[in-house]
Amino acid sequence: MKEPNMIVDSNSLVNERIDSQVDAKEQETLVQVPASLDITAVKRVIDADTIEVYLNGNTVDVRLLLIDAPETTHPDIPDEPFGAEAVARARQILTGKHVQLEYDGPRYDAYGRLLAYVWIDGMMLNELLLEEGLAHVAYIYHPPYKYYDRYVKAQMRARDGWKGIWGRDGLRSGMF
């Protein structure tokens, strides 16, 4: 029997949704993993919206598609509110793991980073960070995008729930 705050993908992999209250309908949405994606090992979490992976024998930077998380590593911008929490959450989820990459729109950004939706243990990391208020929808350069509407809804749930960057401290920071 499945415990509360747990989701199971089609391979019966279990991943605990720590500090996230997601109802049954949202859980069903989060576990619909597309078939035939690139599977790769995470080498390093650079920040909450950029990771480094091993792909086809190369080390590749991957930028999480359609989201922006508070800065923690930008050389010209001081650390932003909730940046440390977002990076810690990404590291908690990704360290030592394999992920699946799904592509939509252009393959690379202006910095040469691979653009992807990042799936891990049956959930989409991009969407999870939005749900938890640790990122916001951004960089919509070549619509339409497959998960755009889903992402906007996830962001609205975080805003309505005053989570993370949408909470009182985040809104007071003038970040958004």
Coordinates of C-alpha atoms in Angstrom, one line a residue:
M1 CA 0.0 0.0 0.0
K2 CA 1.3 3.5 -0.9
E3 CA 2.0 5.8 2.0
P4 CA 0.9 9.5 1.9
N5 CA 3.4 11.8 0.1
M6 CA 4.8 8.9 -1.9
I7 CA 4.5 8.4 -5.7
V8 CA 5.4 5.3 -7.7
D9 CA 6.3 5.4 -11.4
S10 CA 5.6 2.6 -13.8
N11 CA 8.7 0.7 -12.7
S12 CA 7.6 0.8 -9.1
L13 CA 10.3 3.3 -8.1
V14 CA 9.3 5.2 -5.0
N15 CA 10.2 8.8 -4.3
E16 CA 9.1 10.6 -1.2
R17 CA 7.7 14.1 -1.7
I18 CA 9.2 15.7 1.3
D19 CA 7.6 19.0 2.5
S20 CA 5.1 18.9 -0.4
Q21 CA 1.5 18.2 0.0
V22 CA 0.1 17.0 -3.3
D23 CA -3.4 15.7 -3.7
A24 CA -4.2 12.5 -5.6
K25 CA -5.1 14.2 -8.9
E26 CA -1.7 16.1 -8.9
Q27 CA 0.1 12.8 -8.1
E28 CA -1.4 11.2 -11.1
T29 CA -0.3 14.1 -13.3
L30 CA 3.3 14.0 -12.0
V31 CA 3.9 10.3 -12.8
Q32 CA 3.0 10.2 -16.5
V33 CA 6.6 9.7 -17.7
P34 CA 6.9 9.7 -21.5
A35 CA 8.6 6.8 -23.3
S36 CA 12.0 6.7 -25.0
L37 CA 13.8 9.5 -23.3
D38 CA 17.6 9.9 -22.9
I39 CA 18.7 8.3 -19.7
T40 CA 21.8 9.8 -18.1
A41 CA 23.7 10.0 -14.8
V42 CA 23.8 13.3 -12.9
K43 CA 27.4 14.4 -12.4
R44 CA 26.7 17.6 -10.5
V45 CA 24.0 20.1 -9.5
I46 CA 25.2 23.5 -10.5
D47 CA 22.1 25.3 -9.2
A48 CA 18.4 24.5 -9.0
D49 CA 17.8 25.0 -12.7
T50 CA 21.1 23.8 -14.2
I51 CA 22.7 20.4 -13.8
E52 CA 25.7 18.6 -15.3
V53 CA 25.2 15.1 -16.7
Y54 CA 27.1 12.4 -18.5
L55 CA 25.5 11.9 -21.9
N56 CA 26.8 9.8 -24.7
G57 CA 30.3 9.8 -23.2
N58 CA 30.4 13.6 -22.7
T59 CA 29.8 15.9 -19.8
V60 CA 26.9 18.2 -20.7
D61 CA 25.2 21.1 -19.0
V62 CA 21.4 20.8 -18.9
R63 CA 19.2 23.8 -18.3
L64 CA 15.7 22.9 -16.9
L65 CA 13.2 23.9 -19.6
L66 CA 10.7 26.7 -18.9
I67 CA 11.7 27.5 -15.3
D68 CA 14.0 29.9 -13.5
A69 CA 15.1 29.4 -9.9
P70 CA 16.6 32.0 -7.6
E71 CA 20.3 32.7 -8.3
T72 CA 23.1 31.2 -6.2
T73 CA 26.0 31.0 -8.6
H74 CA 25.7 34.0 -10.9
P75 CA 29.0 36.0 -10.9
D76 CA 27.2 39.4 -11.2
I77 CA 24.1 38.8 -9.0
P78 CA 24.1 38.3 -5.3
D79 CA 22.4 35.1 -4.0
E80 CA 18.6 35.6 -4.2
P81 CA 16.1 34.7 -1.5
F82 CA 15.2 31.0 -1.5
G83 CA 18.2 30.2 -3.8
A84 CA 19.9 28.1 -1.1
E85 CA 16.7 26.2 -0.5
A86 CA 16.1 25.6 -4.2
V87 CA 19.7 24.3 -4.7
A88 CA 19.5 22.1 -1.6
R89 CA 16.2 20.6 -2.8
A90 CA 17.6 19.9 -6.2
R91 CA 20.7 18.3 -4.7
Q92 CA 18.6 16.2 -2.3
I93 CA 16.6 14.8 -5.3
L94 CA 19.4 14.4 -7.9
T95 CA 22.7 13.6 -6.1
G96 CA 24.0 10.2 -7.3
K97 CA 20.9 9.6 -9.5
H98 CA 20.0 8.8 -13.1
V99 CA 17.5 11.1 -14.8
Q100 CA 15.6 11.0 -18.0
L101 CA 15.7 14.0 -20.4
E102 CA 12.8 15.0 -22.5
Y103 CA 13.2 17.7 -25.2
D104 CA 10.7 20.3 -26.5
G105 CA 11.5 23.2 -28.7
P106 CA 15.1 24.3 -29.4
R107 CA 17.7 21.8 -28.1
Y108 CA 20.2 24.4 -26.8
D109 CA 20.1 27.9 -25.3
A110 CA 22.4 30.8 -26.1
Y111 CA 25.0 29.4 -23.7
G112 CA 25.2 26.0 -25.3
R113 CA 23.3 24.2 -22.5
L114 CA 21.0 21.4 -23.5
L115 CA 17.3 22.4 -22.7
A116 CA 15.2 19.6 -21.2
Y117 CA 12.4 18.5 -18.9
V118 CA 14.2 16.4 -16.2
W119 CA 12.4 13.3 -15.0
I120 CA 13.5 11.4 -12.0
D121 CA 11.8 8.4 -10.4
G122 CA 8.5 9.2 -12.2
M123 CA 8.3 12.9 -11.4
M124 CA 9.3 16.0 -13.5
L125 CA 11.8 18.0 -11.5
N126 CA 11.0 21.2 -13.3
E127 CA 7.3 20.9 -12.2
L128 CA 8.2 19.9 -8.7
L129 CA 10.3 23.0 -8.2
L130 CA 7.4 25.1 -9.4
E131 CA 4.9 23.2 -7.0
E132 CA 7.2 23.9 -4.1
G133 CA 7.6 27.6 -4.8
L134 CA 11.4 27.2 -5.6
A135 CA 11.2 28.4 -9.2
H136 CA 8.9 30.3 -11.5
V137 CA 7.8 29.9 -15.1
A138 CA 10.3 31.7 -17.5
Y139 CA 12.0 31.7 -20.8
I140 CA 9.1 31.0 -23.1
Y141 CA 10.9 31.8 -26.4
H142 CA 9.5 29.3 -28.8
P143 CA 5.9 28.3 -27.9
P144 CA 4.0 26.2 -27.8
Y145 CA 5.6 24.0 -25.2
K146 CA 4.1 20.6 -24.2
Y147 CA 4.0 21.3 -20.4
Y148 CA 3.5 25.1 -20.3
D149 CA -0.1 25.0 -19.1
R150 CA 0.8 22.4 -16.5
Y151 CA 3.7 24.6 -15.3
V152 CA 1.5 27.7 -15.0
K153 CA -1.0 25.7 -12.9
A154 CA 1.8 24.4 -10.7
Q155 CA 3.1 27.9 -10.2
M156 CA -0.4 29.2 -9.4
R157 CA -0.8 26.5 -6.7
A158 CA 2.5 27.6 -5.1
R159 CA 1.4 31.2 -5.2
D160 CA -2.0 30.5 -3.8
G161 CA -0.4 28.4 -1.1
W162 CA 2.2 31.1 -0.3
K163 CA 5.0 28.6 -0.8
G164 CA 8.7 29.5 -1.2
I165 CA 9.3 32.5 -3.4
W166 CA 5.6 33.3 -3.3
G167 CA 5.5 33.4 0.5
R168 CA 5.6 36.6 2.5
D169 CA 9.4 36.7 2.6
G170 CA 9.7 36.0 -1.2
L171 CA 7.2 38.7 -2.1
R172 CA 8.8 41.2 0.2
S173 CA 12.2 40.7 -1.4
G174 CA 10.9 42.3 -4.6
M175 CA 12.1 39.4 -6.6
F176 CA 8.8 38.9 -8.5

